[in-house]
C-alpha positions as a Python dict, from the first residue, in 0.01 Angstrom:
ca = {
    (1, 'X'): (0, 0, 0),
    (2, 'X'): (-115, 361, 71),
    (3, 'X'): (85, 360, 395),
    (4, 'X'): (395, 224, 222),
    (5, 'X'): (367, 467, -68),
    (6, 'X'): (302, 752, 174),
    (7, 'X'): (622, 674, 360),
    (8, 'X'): (813, 663, 33),
    (9, 'X'): (677, 1002, -71),
    (10, 'X'): (772, 1142, 269),
    (11, 'X'): (1125, 1001, 244),
    (12, 'X'): (1153, 1143, -107),
    (13, 'X'): (1090, 1496, 17),
    (14, 'X'): (1293, 1454, 334),
    (15, 'X'): (1589, 1353, 116),
    (16, 'X'): (1542, 1666, -93),
    (17, 'X'): (1511, 1885, 217),
    (18, 'X'): (1820, 1730, 371),
    (19, 'X'): (2012, 1785, 49),
    (20, 'X'): (1913, 2152, 27),
    (21, 'X'): (1954, 2243, 396),
    (22, 'X'): (2273, 2049, 462),
    (23, 'X'): (2419, 2107, 116),
    (24, 'X'): (2375, 2485, 123),
    (25, 'X'): (2515, 2504, 477),
    (26, 'X'): (2827, 2316, 368),
    (27, 'X'): (2851, 2507, 39),
    (28, 'X'): (2868, 2848, 208),
    (29, 'X'): (3075, 2742, 510),
    (30, 'X'): (3389, 2954, 552),
    (31, 'X'): (3703, 2833, 729),
    (32, 'X'): (3725, 3006, 1068),
    (33, 'X'): (4088, 3115, 1030),
    (34, 'X'): (4397, 3103, 812),
    (35, 'X'): (4764, 3190, 852),
    (36, 'X'): (4910, 3379, 558),
    (37, 'X'): (5284, 3353, 495),
    (38, 'X'): (5471, 3604, 279),
    (39, 'X'): (5835, 3602, 173),
    (40, 'X'): (6027, 3912, 278),
    (41, 'X'): (6321, 4056, 84),
    (42, 'X'): (6462, 4304, 332),
    (43, 'X'): (6714, 4448, 88),
    (44, 'X'): (6431, 4533, -151),
    (45, 'X'): (6217, 4663, 134),
    (46, 'X'): (6496, 4899, 237),
    (47, 'X'): (6547, 5019, -119),
    (48, 'X'): (6173, 5085, -151),
    (49, 'X'): (6188, 5330, 140),
    (50, 'X'): (6295, 5593, -115),
    (51, 'X'): (6010, 5517, -354),
    (52, 'X'): (5728, 5769, -358),
    (53, 'X'): (5448, 5838, -604),
    (54, 'X'): (5450, 6206, -518),
    (55, 'X'): (5828, 6232, -516),
    (56, 'X'): (5841, 6335, -151),
    (57, 'X'): (6043, 6113, 81),
    (58, 'X'): (6036, 6185, 454),
    (59, 'X'): (6346, 6215, 666),
    (60, 'X'): (6247, 5900, 855),
    (61, 'X'): (6239, 5698, 535),
    (62, 'X'): (6574, 5840, 431),
    (63, 'X'): (6716, 5743, 768),
    (64, 'X'): (6584, 5388, 736),
    (65, 'X'): (6731, 5361, 388),
    (66, 'X'): (7077, 5450, 519),
    (67, 'X'): (7083, 5196, 802),
    (68, 'X'): (7296, 4881, 781),
    (69, 'X'): (7072, 4598, 663),
    (70, 'X'): (7077, 4406, 992),
    (71, 'X'): (6989, 4722, 1184),
    (72, 'X'): (6710, 4792, 937),
    (73, 'X'): (6570, 4442, 988),
    (74, 'X'): (6588, 4479, 1365),
    (75, 'X'): (6406, 4812, 1356),
    (76, 'X'): (6132, 4698, 1118),
    (77, 'X'): (6066, 4379, 1314),
    (78, 'X'): (6083, 4555, 1648),
    (79, 'X'): (6343, 4302, 1752),
    (80, 'X'): (6074, 4032, 1745),
    (81, 'X'): (6228, 3784, 1503),
    (82, 'X'): (6197, 3411, 1561),
    (83, 'X'): (6461, 3177, 1420),
    (84, 'X'): (6325, 2835, 1320),
    (85, 'X'): (6496, 2497, 1310),
    (86, 'X'): (6664, 2486, 970),
    (87, 'X'): (6678, 2105, 971),
    (88, 'X'): (6297, 2096, 964),
    (89, 'X'): (6188, 2411, 784),
    (90, 'X'): (6438, 2489, 508),
    (91, 'X'): (6226, 2321, 240),
    (92, 'X'): (5915, 2496, 370),
    (93, 'X'): (6087, 2834, 339),
    (94, 'X'): (6207, 2751, -11),
    (95, 'X'): (5864, 2646, -137),
    (96, 'X'): (5690, 2946, 22),
    (97, 'X'): (5941, 3185, -134),
    (98, 'X'): (5878, 3035, -478),
    (99, 'X'): (5500, 3063, -446),
    (100, 'X'): (5514, 3408, -286),
    (101, 'X'): (5739, 3527, -566),
    (102, 'X'): (5493, 3423, -836),
    (103, 'X'): (5659, 3094, -938),
    (104, 'X'): (5340, 2898, -881),
    (105, 'X'): (5419, 2605, -1107),
    (106, 'X'): (5756, 2547, -946),
    (107, 'X'): (5627, 2547, -590),
    (108, 'X'): (5444, 2282, -392),
    (109, 'X'): (5238, 2567, -249),
    (110, 'X'): (5142, 2731, -577),
    (111, 'X'): (4778, 2638, -521),
    (112, 'X'): (4770, 2820, -187),
    (113, 'X'): (4785, 3170, -332),
    (114, 'X'): (4476, 3392, -342),
    (115, 'X'): (4275, 3380, -664),
    (116, 'X'): (4304, 3760, -687),
    (117, 'X'): (4683, 3741, -685),
    (118, 'X'): (4679, 3487, -967),
    (119, 'X'): (4449, 3700, -1181),
    (120, 'X'): (4655, 3933, -1404),
    (121, 'X'): (4359, 4173, -1417),
    (122, 'X'): (4433, 4275, -1058),
    (123, 'X'): (4803, 4328, -1138),
    (124, 'X'): (4941, 4143, -836),
    (125, 'X'): (5249, 4283, -669),
    (126, 'X'): (5493, 4019, -553),
    (127, 'X'): (5564, 3884, -301),
    (128, 'X'): (5210, 3761, -236),
    (129, 'X'): (5050, 3578, 55),
    (130, 'X'): (5055, 3198, 76),
    (131, 'X'): (4776, 3055, 292),
    (132, 'X'): (4784, 2767, 539),
    (133, 'X'): (4534, 2614, 779),
    (134, 'X'): (4623, 2688, 1142),
    (135, 'X'): (4689, 2320, 1211),
    (136, 'X'): (4942, 2291, 928),
    (137, 'X'): (5223, 2504, 1073),
    (138, 'X'): (5336, 2574, 1434),
    (139, 'X'): (5241, 2941, 1422),
    (140, 'X'): (5187, 2964, 1799),
    (141, 'X'): (5539, 2835, 1865),
    (142, 'X'): (5669, 3105, 1634),
    (143, 'X'): (5503, 3377, 1842),
    (144, 'X'): (5188, 3445, 1641),
    (145, 'X'): (4875, 3522, 1844),
    (146, 'X'): (4525, 3414, 1741),
    (147, 'X'): (4406, 3771, 1686),
    (148, 'X'): (4301, 3898, 1346),
    (149, 'X'): (4585, 4095, 1189),
    (150, 'X'): (4856, 3984, 1433),
    (151, 'X'): (5194, 3951, 1260),
    (152, 'X'): (5528, 3793, 1337),
    (153, 'X'): (5853, 3752, 1144),
    (154, 'X'): (6046, 3426, 1128),
    (155, 'X'): (6387, 3350, 983),
    (156, 'X'): (6572, 3044, 863),
    (157, 'X'): (6946, 3017, 802),
    (158, 'X'): (7073, 2747, 566),
    (159, 'X'): (7390, 2733, 359),
    (160, 'X'): (7507, 3063, 501),
    (161, 'X'): (7197, 3245, 372),
    (162, 'X'): (6914, 3375, 588),
    (163, 'X'): (6556, 3382, 458),
    (164, 'X'): (6267, 3568, 614),
    (165, 'X'): (5892, 3516, 621),
    (166, 'X'): (5606, 3727, 752),
    (167, 'X'): (5322, 3538, 920),
    (168, 'X'): (4981, 3699, 961),
    (169, 'X'): (4679, 3557, 1142),
    (170, 'X'): (4357, 3587, 941),
    (171, 'X'): (4050, 3544, 1164),
    (172, 'X'): (3764, 3506, 917),
    (173, 'X'): (3509, 3466, 1196),
    (174, 'X'): (3559, 3834, 1286),
    (175, 'X'): (3684, 3994, 963),
    (176, 'X'): (3399, 3866, 745),
    (177, 'X'): (3062, 4033, 787),
    (178, 'X'): (2752, 4123, 587),
    (179, 'X'): (2852, 4186, 225),
    (180, 'X'): (3213, 4243, 330),
    (181, 'X'): (3531, 4041, 341),
    (182, 'X'): (3906, 4106, 315),
    (183, 'X'): (4032, 4199, -31),
    (184, 'X'): (4253, 3892, -41),
    (185, 'X'): (4141, 3564, 109),
    (186, 'X'): (4264, 3207, 83),
    (187, 'X'): (4195, 3021, -243),
    (188, 'X'): (3847, 2876, -267),
    (189, 'X'): (3942, 2519, -173),
    (190, 'X'): (4076, 2650, 159),
    (191, 'X'): (3831, 2937, 206),
    (192, 'X'): (3527, 2713, 140),
    (193, 'X'): (3660, 2372, 254),
    (194, 'X'): (3327, 2188, 221),
    (195, 'X'): (3199, 2340, -103),
    (196, 'X'): (3248, 2022, -310),
    (197, 'X'): (3089, 1812, -36),
    (198, 'X'): (2793, 2049, -19),
    (199, 'X'): (2743, 2026, -394),
    (200, 'X'): (2751, 1647, -369),
    (201, 'X'): (2496, 1642, -85),
    (202, 'X'): (2257, 1863, -285),
    (203, 'X'): (2298, 1645, -592),
    (204, 'X'): (2237, 1329, -388),
    (205, 'X'): (1920, 1473, -236),
    (206, 'X'): (1790, 1566, -580),
    (207, 'X'): (1874, 1224, -724),
    (208, 'X'): (1695, 1046, -439),
    (209, 'X'): (1391, 1267, -495),
    (210, 'X'): (1388, 1175, -864),
    (211, 'X'): (1469, 805, -853),
    (212, 'X'): (1300, 672, -539),
    (213, 'X'): (1018, 446, -665),
    (214, 'X'): (669, 591, -702),
    (215, 'X'): (340, 407, -666),
    (216, 'X'): (195, 318, -1001),
    (217, 'X'): (-138, 479, -1072),
    (218, 'X'): (-425, 231, -1098),
    (219, 'X'): (-687, 256, -1370),
    (220, 'X'): (-965, 335, -1122),
    (221, 'X'): (-766, 595, -921),
    (222, 'X'): (-884, 952, -893),
    (223, 'X'): (-579, 1147, -778),
    (224, 'X'): (-368, 1453, -839),
    (225, 'X'): (-162, 1417, -1155),
    (226, 'X'): (211, 1361, -1123),
    (227, 'X'): (269, 1686, -1308),
    (228, 'X'): (69, 1892, -1060),
    (229, 'X'): (251, 1731, -765),
    (230, 'X'): (589, 1799, -925),
    (231, 'X'): (487, 2158, -999),
    (232, 'X'): (401, 2212, -633),
    (233, 'X'): (733, 2063, -523),
    (234, 'X'): (918, 2278, -776),
    (235, 'X'): (754, 2597, -650),
    (236, 'X'): (837, 2504, -290),
    (237, 'X'): (1199, 2432, -388),
    (238, 'X'): (1236, 2756, -587),
    (239, 'X'): (1119, 2954, -283),
    (240, 'X'): (1313, 2748, -30),
    (241, 'X'): (1658, 2788, -186),
    (242, 'X'): (1673, 3172, -177),
    (243, 'X'): (1494, 3208, 157),
    (244, 'X'): (1728, 2958, 322),
    (245, 'X'): (2047, 3034, 128),
    (246, 'X'): (2048, 3414, 101),
    (247, 'X'): (2137, 3472, 470),
    (248, 'X'): (2460, 3278, 410),
    (249, 'X'): (2539, 3486, 102),
    (250, 'X'): (2448, 3818, 264),
    (251, 'X'): (2646, 3755, 583),
    (252, 'X'): (2943, 3597, 409),
    (253, 'X'): (2921, 3242, 543),
    (254, 'X'): (2726, 2978, 733),
    (255, 'X'): (2847, 3071, 1081),
    (256, 'X'): (2835, 3442, 997),
    (257, 'X'): (2462, 3410, 920),
    (258, 'X'): (2411, 3331, 1289),
    (259, 'X'): (2670, 3561, 1444),
    (260, 'X'): (2621, 3854, 1205),
    (261, 'X'): (2291, 4003, 1093),
    (262, 'X'): (2095, 3725, 1259),
    (263, 'X'): (1757, 3909, 1262),
    (264, 'X'): (1758, 3901, 881),
    (265, 'X'): (1858, 3535, 888),
    (266, 'X'): (1583, 3451, 1136),
    (267, 'X'): (1317, 3630, 929),
    (268, 'X'): (1419, 3459, 606),
    (269, 'X'): (1448, 3118, 769),
    (270, 'X'): (1100, 3167, 914),
    (271, 'X'): (972, 3211, 558),
    (272, 'X'): (1180, 2913, 448),
    (273, 'X'): (990, 2708, 707),
    (274, 'X'): (666, 2763, 514),
    (275, 'X'): (839, 2638, 200),
    (276, 'X'): (940, 2322, 385),
    (277, 'X'): (582, 2270, 499),
    (278, 'X'): (460, 2320, 143),
    (279, 'X'): (708, 2060, 21),
    (280, 'X'): (604, 1808, 285),
    (281, 'X'): (236, 1865, 204),
    (282, 'X'): (320, 1734, -141),
    (283, 'X'): (379, 1394, 18),
    (284, 'X'): (22, 1394, 148),
    (285, 'X'): (-135, 1507, -176),
    (286, 'X'): (67, 1259, -380),
    (287, 'X'): (-87, 959, -198),
    (288, 'X'): (-445, 1086, -173),
    (289, 'X'): (-652, 862, -395),
    (290, 'X'): (-1018, 783, -438),
    (291, 'X'): (-1155, 501, -646),
    (292, 'X'): (-1422, 524, -911),
    (293, 'X'): (-1742, 342, -830),
    (294, 'X'): (-1821, 71, -1077),
}
């Protein structure tokens, strides 16, 4: 019985440790890259060349404003404009333009806009970025390079009308660092793709810790009280969560904790190791029992 109960107490704490370690790693994991897509209204862009807060407009901007629209587009894109297959991508262009223009409810991609752009407090300026995973669109075929900040323009002609989109590669593995990230990032369900799973793993570990059966105390047992054992586990858990989780928060993500300020991560994880040992010691103390002599 002591061996069986000892194993159960060990499994109880291993489940909790697995939940915390794996759950926090998944919770803070950041997608390695995104492709942002923004609708482009070239006529409006050309008109905005004359806009200036100070009132001063340079000769270059005046020249651009006077160009024929097609020449203006060619100059602004550097002649690097990729035409897509309208039979495949017309609907994609339409839905992106709706979402990028602020018509979130009317677009299939309304949930792919940054949370900052949806918050009226930040006074978003349309068109806004619409985010996609790299494997969702053929960005490489359209000329985009997997370098943070690389941009390419694509066009689609349907019904005699040409629409334009700006694609931008967002490399979060390089642009996110300690306490710093781009002002606008993908919405949370794309930016933190495993956050819900991580929460579930932590909850499962905690539930297993609570509900795995415990050995019933016998009348002649002399042992640590359940309350004192739980208090020790609680202290270990309270210390473990910040020591293990803060490197993810400080560096901006799970991978970034290793590739970024790793000395801080290593030091804090070293301290977290003592918390793990303290938690596992609880399994030993919880099964230590002596019997009263009759």
